[in-house]
Amino acid sequence: MAAALTAEPFDLGGAPLFRVRMFRLGDEEHVFYFMTHHLIWDGWSFDLLYQEMGGNYDALRAGRPAPFPELAVDYGDFSAWHQQWLQGEELASQLEHWKAKLAGPLTPLDLPLDRPRPAVASGNSSNDWIAIDKPLADALGEVAREAGATLFMTLLAAYVSLLHRLSGQQDIVVGVPVRNRDSAELEAVMGFFVNMLPLRVRVDPAQPFIDLVHQVRGVVMDAFACPDVPFEHLVRELGVPRDPSRQPIYQATFSFQDVRLRNRDWGDLRHKNVPIYQRASGDDLAIGFLMHDQGLSGGMLFNADVFEPATVARIRDAFTALLQSVRSDPRSPVGKLRIAAS
């Protein structure tokens, strides 16, 4: 039932743009289903949902008023401010930055496909699950520290390495979301603030992986310093030819969210998160990770027009093998990292 609710399209012409259901499995077991459209929601909003649901649950059970103060600003305030910002000089400055970074030909990602790409993408996708246990996650964290980077940057470097190995291309562009809440007042506002940043990494197969991590760190820091140009505005300004068969600029995305501080206990109520991925995407391949106390779990979303599930399962296994290879020798050349089970 949850999968069917997730697959049902939203009517964007009217509210609400979210769905809530409560499934009663027994006297002591329930499933709270929450589905929302990206027009009004981002990953950080889930953290706020967990915090407020837990606080309000405890307060209601104890007969206390809700513990959260009125918001100093709301999403309408942000939207009005953002419209003004789009007319200012800072937009032009950041736009010049991205024009320089994306100058020259942007060759589409050319992964080996199972079927010919249709002239018009359907948007249909499917998902394969990927898990990284805590020992491997901790080992990759050590590689990150050695490179002066974060686990997010290290996993992104591994993903770039995987795309390079699968495609043979050395100029890789990956879309990465940035949360874009740059003031304390916006930290408590639910809504959609995320912007997609096209991170361009040039891979030398002879370079040690740990050097690639350091390179990716520079690309990420550089991009996060200019995070505000809306992606759709950037596409227009760059004059990128539109191809209805694929997304412009990048065809692979990567996301990472640390959810270890999410409120897991609401009074004496215990709960766990059960992620469900939607079956729609504009990317050929997308990986999203959640970091928790047991390691990392995530989904590998793929374009169902061109990939068979069995192929993506092999790509998942190749990525896992690559991460194990990085753990064994982070100074191994990128072109020699293992992408098959030993």
Short mmCIF file of C-alpha atoms in Angstrom, two decimals:
data_model
loop_
_atom_site.label_atom_id
_atom_site.label_comp_id
_atom_site.label_asym_id
_atom_site.label_seq_id
_atom_site.Cartn_x
_atom_site.Cartn_y
_atom_site.Cartn_z
CA MET A 1 0.00 0.00 0.00
CA ALA A 2 2.89 2.35 0.78
CA ALA A 3 4.49 1.59 -2.58
CA ALA A 4 1.20 2.33 -4.36
CA LEU A 5 0.82 5.64 -2.49
CA THR A 6 4.39 6.57 -3.42
CA ALA A 7 3.81 5.83 -7.11
CA GLU A 8 0.63 7.96 -7.26
CA PRO A 9 1.37 11.33 -8.93
CA PHE A 10 0.64 14.59 -7.15
CA ASP A 11 -1.74 17.13 -8.64
CA LEU A 12 0.56 20.16 -8.72
CA GLY A 13 -2.43 22.45 -9.28
CA GLY A 14 -3.58 22.36 -5.68
CA ALA A 15 -2.76 21.59 -2.08
CA PRO A 16 -1.77 19.53 -0.25
CA LEU A 17 1.49 18.36 -1.81
CA PHE A 18 2.01 15.68 0.84
CA ARG A 19 0.29 12.47 1.95
CA VAL A 20 0.03 11.04 5.45
CA ARG A 21 -1.35 7.64 6.46
CA MET A 22 -1.26 5.57 9.63
CA PHE A 23 -1.34 1.78 9.23
CA ARG A 24 -2.28 -0.23 12.31
CA LEU A 25 -0.52 -3.59 12.28
CA GLY A 26 -1.39 -4.43 15.90
CA ASP A 27 -2.04 -2.91 19.31
CA GLU A 28 1.64 -2.03 19.76
CA GLU A 29 2.82 -1.71 16.16
CA HIS A 30 1.99 0.96 13.60
CA VAL A 31 3.46 2.36 10.39
CA PHE A 32 3.39 6.12 9.95
CA TYR A 33 3.59 6.87 6.23
CA PHE A 34 4.71 10.32 5.07
CA MET A 35 5.20 11.27 1.42
CA THR A 36 5.81 14.77 0.13
CA HIS A 37 6.64 16.43 -3.16
CA HIS A 38 10.06 18.00 -3.61
CA LEU A 39 8.42 21.32 -4.43
CA ILE A 40 7.83 21.84 -0.71
CA TRP A 41 10.36 19.58 1.02
CA ASP A 42 14.02 18.66 1.30
CA GLY A 43 16.16 16.26 3.33
CA TRP A 44 16.77 18.75 6.15
CA SER A 45 13.00 19.07 6.55
CA PHE A 46 12.90 15.40 7.59
CA ASP A 47 15.22 16.21 10.49
CA LEU A 48 12.81 18.96 11.54
CA LEU A 49 9.88 16.55 11.21
CA TYR A 50 11.56 14.03 13.50
CA GLN A 51 12.42 16.72 16.05
CA GLU A 52 8.96 18.27 16.12
CA MET A 53 7.03 15.01 16.04
CA GLY A 54 9.06 13.74 18.99
CA GLY A 55 8.72 16.97 20.98
CA ASN A 56 5.01 17.35 20.29
CA TYR A 57 4.33 13.68 21.05
CA ASP A 58 5.95 13.99 24.47
CA ALA A 59 4.16 17.28 25.19
CA LEU A 60 0.72 15.98 24.22
CA ARG A 61 1.11 12.84 26.35
CA ALA A 62 2.12 14.98 29.34
CA GLY A 63 -0.61 17.58 28.77
CA ARG A 64 1.94 20.32 28.12
CA PRO A 65 1.75 22.93 25.34
CA ALA A 66 3.82 22.40 22.20
CA PRO A 67 7.48 23.15 23.03
CA PHE A 68 8.37 24.87 19.76
CA PRO A 69 8.13 28.68 19.42
CA GLU A 70 6.55 30.43 16.47
CA LEU A 71 8.93 30.75 13.53
CA ALA A 72 10.74 34.06 13.13
CA VAL A 73 10.43 33.72 9.34
CA ASP A 74 8.50 31.37 7.10
CA TYR A 75 9.01 29.98 3.62
CA GLY A 76 7.11 32.87 2.07
CA ASP A 77 9.64 35.26 3.58
CA PHE A 78 12.48 33.24 2.13
CA SER A 79 10.82 33.10 -1.29
CA ALA A 80 10.38 36.88 -1.38
CA TRP A 81 14.01 37.38 -0.34
CA HIS A 82 15.21 34.90 -2.96
CA GLN A 83 13.34 36.70 -5.73
CA GLN A 84 15.10 39.91 -4.75
CA TRP A 85 18.47 38.13 -4.61
CA LEU A 86 17.99 36.91 -8.18
CA GLN A 87 18.04 40.54 -9.30
CA GLY A 88 21.26 41.41 -7.45
CA GLU A 89 24.98 41.48 -8.22
CA GLU A 90 25.83 38.33 -6.24
CA LEU A 91 23.95 36.17 -8.74
CA ALA A 92 26.05 37.56 -11.60
CA SER A 93 29.25 36.90 -9.66
CA GLN A 94 28.36 33.30 -8.85
CA LEU A 95 27.14 32.73 -12.40
CA GLU A 96 30.54 33.75 -13.78
CA HIS A 97 32.14 31.22 -11.46
CA TRP A 98 30.01 28.39 -12.85
CA LYS A 99 30.48 29.48 -16.44
CA ALA A 100 34.23 29.17 -15.93
CA LYS A 101 33.96 25.77 -14.27
CA LEU A 102 31.68 24.36 -16.97
CA ALA A 103 33.43 25.94 -19.97
CA GLY A 104 34.16 23.71 -22.93
CA PRO A 105 32.32 20.65 -24.17
CA LEU A 106 30.20 18.81 -21.62
CA THR A 107 30.13 15.29 -22.98
CA PRO A 108 27.19 13.29 -21.62
CA LEU A 109 27.99 10.38 -19.35
CA ASP A 110 28.35 7.31 -21.53
CA LEU A 111 27.72 4.26 -19.37
CA PRO A 112 27.30 0.84 -21.04
CA LEU A 113 23.54 0.43 -21.50
CA ASP A 114 21.31 -2.62 -21.78
CA ARG A 115 18.92 -0.97 -24.23
CA PRO A 116 19.11 1.89 -26.72
CA ARG A 117 18.25 5.23 -25.17
CA PRO A 118 14.74 6.32 -26.24
CA ALA A 119 14.37 9.66 -28.02
CA VAL A 120 12.36 10.99 -25.07
CA ALA A 121 13.10 9.82 -21.54
CA SER A 122 10.09 8.39 -19.72
CA GLY A 123 11.40 9.27 -16.25
CA ASN A 124 10.73 5.70 -15.12
CA SER A 125 13.29 4.38 -12.68
CA SER A 126 13.88 1.63 -10.20
CA ASN A 127 16.08 1.18 -7.16
CA ASP A 128 18.68 -1.18 -5.81
CA TRP A 129 19.72 -1.07 -2.17
CA ILE A 130 23.30 -0.62 -1.04
CA ALA A 131 24.68 -1.07 2.47
CA ILE A 132 28.11 -0.28 3.95
CA ASP A 133 28.74 -1.78 7.36
CA LYS A 134 30.30 0.21 10.19
CA PRO A 135 33.83 -1.29 9.93
CA LEU A 136 34.06 -0.29 6.25
CA ALA A 137 32.48 3.11 6.90
CA ASP A 138 34.97 3.74 9.73
CA ALA A 139 37.89 2.68 7.51
CA LEU A 140 36.75 5.05 4.78
CA GLY A 141 36.49 7.76 7.42
CA GLU A 142 40.16 7.18 8.21
CA VAL A 143 41.02 7.59 4.52
CA ALA A 144 39.05 10.84 4.57
CA ARG A 145 40.96 12.17 7.58
CA GLU A 146 44.27 11.27 5.99
CA ALA A 147 43.27 13.30 2.92
CA GLY A 148 42.03 16.21 5.04
CA ALA A 149 38.53 15.54 3.74
CA THR A 150 35.17 14.23 4.95
CA LEU A 151 33.50 10.86 4.47
CA PHE A 152 31.07 12.56 2.04
CA MET A 153 34.01 13.73 -0.12
CA THR A 154 35.65 10.30 0.01
CA LEU A 155 32.49 8.50 -1.08
CA LEU A 156 31.98 11.06 -3.83
CA ALA A 157 35.55 10.44 -5.04
CA ALA A 158 34.79 6.71 -5.05
CA TYR A 159 31.62 7.32 -7.07
CA VAL A 160 33.54 9.46 -9.56
CA SER A 161 36.10 6.65 -9.82
CA LEU A 162 33.33 4.15 -10.49
CA LEU A 163 31.79 6.30 -13.22
CA HIS A 164 35.24 6.74 -14.79
CA ARG A 165 35.89 3.01 -14.76
CA LEU A 166 32.47 2.14 -16.20
CA SER A 167 32.45 4.81 -18.91
CA GLY A 168 36.16 5.21 -19.69
CA GLN A 169 35.62 8.99 -19.52
CA GLN A 170 38.00 11.25 -17.61
CA ASP A 171 35.80 14.36 -17.49
CA ILE A 172 33.05 13.47 -15.02
CA VAL A 173 30.20 15.75 -13.88
CA VAL A 174 28.09 14.71 -10.89
CA GLY A 175 25.07 16.58 -9.53
CA VAL A 176 25.26 17.12 -5.77
CA PRO A 177 22.55 18.73 -3.62
CA VAL A 178 23.48 21.57 -1.25
CA ARG A 179 21.04 22.46 1.51
CA ASN A 180 21.27 26.28 1.13
CA ARG A 181 20.07 27.30 4.58
CA ASP A 182 22.56 30.08 5.16
CA SER A 183 20.96 31.79 8.15
CA ALA A 184 19.98 30.65 11.64
CA GLU A 185 16.35 31.69 11.04
CA LEU A 186 16.02 29.22 8.15
CA GLU A 187 17.33 26.25 10.14
CA ALA A 188 13.86 25.62 11.63
CA VAL A 189 11.79 26.17 8.45
CA MET A 190 10.40 23.19 6.56
CA GLY A 191 10.46 23.65 2.81
CA PHE A 192 12.55 23.21 -0.31
CA PHE A 193 15.86 25.06 -0.11
CA VAL A 194 18.13 22.59 -1.86
CA ASN A 195 19.99 23.52 -5.02
CA MET A 196 21.78 21.08 -7.31
CA LEU A 197 25.43 21.82 -8.03
CA PRO A 198 27.17 20.24 -11.05
CA LEU A 199 30.59 19.19 -9.74
CA ARG A 200 33.14 18.64 -12.50
CA VAL A 201 36.07 16.34 -11.75
CA ARG A 202 38.83 15.46 -14.20
CA VAL A 203 40.16 12.00 -13.42
CA ASP A 204 43.68 10.78 -14.12
CA PRO A 205 43.59 6.96 -13.91
CA ALA A 206 47.24 6.97 -12.79
CA GLN A 207 46.67 9.23 -9.78
CA PRO A 208 46.46 7.64 -6.33
CA PHE A 209 42.92 7.47 -5.02
CA ILE A 210 43.81 9.51 -1.94
CA ASP A 211 45.01 12.31 -4.24
CA LEU A 212 41.65 12.18 -6.03
CA VAL A 213 39.95 12.59 -2.64
CA HIS A 214 42.01 15.72 -2.03
CA GLN A 215 41.11 16.97 -5.52
CA VAL A 216 37.41 16.30 -4.92
CA ARG A 217 37.68 18.17 -1.62
CA GLY A 218 38.84 21.25 -3.53
CA VAL A 219 36.03 20.90 -6.08
CA VAL A 220 33.43 20.57 -3.32
CA MET A 221 34.72 23.52 -1.28
CA ASP A 222 34.89 25.64 -4.41
CA ALA A 223 31.33 24.74 -5.41
CA PHE A 224 29.87 25.21 -1.93
CA ALA A 225 31.25 28.76 -1.93
CA CYS A 226 28.94 29.55 -4.89
CA PRO A 227 25.80 27.54 -4.10
CA ASP A 228 22.98 29.92 -4.92
CA VAL A 229 22.57 30.01 -8.72
CA PRO A 230 19.42 27.93 -9.33
CA PHE A 231 20.32 24.98 -11.52
CA GLU A 232 17.56 25.72 -14.04
CA HIS A 233 18.86 29.31 -14.33
CA LEU A 234 22.38 28.00 -14.91
CA VAL A 235 21.17 25.72 -17.72
CA ARG A 236 19.50 28.67 -19.44
CA GLU A 237 22.51 30.94 -19.04
CA LEU A 238 24.93 28.33 -20.36
CA GLY A 239 22.75 27.76 -23.40
CA VAL A 240 23.12 24.00 -23.03
CA PRO A 241 21.38 22.25 -25.94
CA ARG A 242 18.38 20.39 -24.58
CA ASP A 243 18.19 16.69 -25.28
CA PRO A 244 14.82 15.18 -24.31
CA SER A 245 16.49 11.80 -23.86
CA ARG A 246 18.61 12.87 -20.89
CA GLN A 247 19.12 15.52 -18.22
CA PRO A 248 21.33 18.51 -19.12
CA ILE A 249 24.91 18.97 -17.77
CA TYR A 250 24.98 15.87 -15.54
CA GLN A 251 23.38 12.44 -15.73
CA ALA A 252 24.55 11.07 -12.38
CA THR A 253 23.91 12.39 -8.87
CA PHE A 254 25.28 11.75 -5.41
CA SER A 255 23.81 12.66 -2.02
CA PHE A 256 24.85 12.04 1.56
CA GLN A 257 23.07 12.83 4.81
CA ASP A 258 24.20 12.16 8.38
CA VAL A 259 21.08 11.17 10.34
CA ARG A 260 22.79 9.99 13.52
CA LEU A 261 21.33 12.88 15.53
CA ARG A 262 17.74 12.32 14.42
CA ASN A 263 15.39 11.86 17.36
CA ARG A 264 14.64 8.13 17.44
CA ASP A 265 12.68 7.91 20.71
CA TRP A 266 9.42 9.78 21.37
CA GLY A 267 8.78 9.25 25.07
CA ASP A 268 8.41 5.49 25.50
CA LEU A 269 7.61 5.04 21.80
CA ARG A 270 10.39 3.33 19.84
CA HIS A 271 10.62 3.61 16.11
CA LYS A 272 12.83 3.02 13.09
CA ASN A 273 12.95 4.50 9.63
CA VAL A 274 11.84 2.44 6.63
CA PRO A 275 12.86 4.26 3.42
CA ILE A 276 10.85 3.84 0.24
CA TYR A 277 12.25 5.18 -3.03
CA GLN A 278 10.05 6.69 -5.67
CA ARG A 279 10.18 5.18 -9.14
CA ALA A 280 10.89 8.38 -11.04
CA SER A 281 14.20 10.05 -11.82
CA GLY A 282 15.84 12.17 -14.49
CA ASP A 283 19.28 10.63 -13.93
CA ASP A 284 20.87 7.58 -15.49
CA LEU A 285 22.37 6.67 -12.12
CA ALA A 286 22.02 8.19 -8.65
CA ILE A 287 23.38 7.12 -5.27
CA GLY A 288 22.03 8.46 -2.00
CA PHE A 289 23.46 7.53 1.40
CA LEU A 290 22.17 7.92 4.94
CA MET A 291 24.80 7.70 7.68
CA HIS A 292 23.63 6.10 10.93
CA ASP A 293 25.10 4.29 13.92
CA GLN A 294 25.28 0.97 12.05
CA GLY A 295 27.18 2.37 9.06
CA LEU A 296 25.68 3.59 5.79
CA SER A 297 22.56 2.58 3.92
CA GLY A 298 21.41 3.90 0.63
CA GLY A 299 19.73 3.43 -2.67
CA MET A 300 21.06 3.23 -6.20
CA LEU A 301 18.35 4.78 -8.36
CA PHE A 302 18.63 3.99 -12.07
CA ASN A 303 17.03 4.84 -15.38
CA ALA A 304 14.71 1.94 -16.16
CA ASP A 305 14.59 2.95 -19.85
CA VAL A 306 18.18 1.85 -20.40
CA PHE A 307 19.21 -0.43 -17.52
CA GLU A 308 18.12 -3.88 -16.40
CA PRO A 309 18.01 -4.52 -12.63
CA ALA A 310 20.66 -7.24 -12.93
CA THR A 311 23.08 -4.77 -14.51
CA VAL A 312 22.60 -2.27 -11.71
CA ALA A 313 23.12 -5.03 -9.16
CA ARG A 314 26.51 -5.63 -10.79
CA ILE A 315 27.24 -1.88 -10.66
CA ARG A 316 26.34 -1.92 -6.95
CA ASP A 317 28.70 -4.84 -6.37
CA ALA A 318 31.41 -3.05 -8.37
CA PHE A 319 31.05 0.01 -6.15
CA THR A 320 31.24 -2.10 -3.00
CA ALA A 321 34.36 -3.87 -4.33
CA LEU A 322 35.92 -0.50 -5.17
CA LEU A 323 35.33 0.73 -1.62
CA GLN A 324 36.93 -2.42 -0.24
CA SER A 325 39.89 -1.83 -2.55
CA VAL A 326 40.20 1.73 -1.23
CA ARG A 327 40.22 0.40 2.33
CA SER A 328 43.01 -2.05 1.43
CA ASP A 329 45.20 0.57 -0.27
CA PRO A 330 43.99 4.18 -0.56
CA ARG A 331 47.14 5.02 -2.54
CA SER A 332 46.27 2.60 -5.31
CA PRO A 333 45.93 4.29 -8.73
CA VAL A 334 42.31 5.03 -9.61
CA GLY A 335 42.60 2.95 -12.77
CA LYS A 336 43.68 -0.10 -10.78
CA LEU A 337 41.08 -0.04 -8.02
CA ARG A 338 39.28 -3.38 -7.91
CA ILE A 339 35.73 -3.30 -9.21
CA ALA A 340 35.05 -7.03 -9.08
CA ALA A 341 34.78 -9.34 -6.11
CA SER A 342 38.11 -10.94 -5.25
#
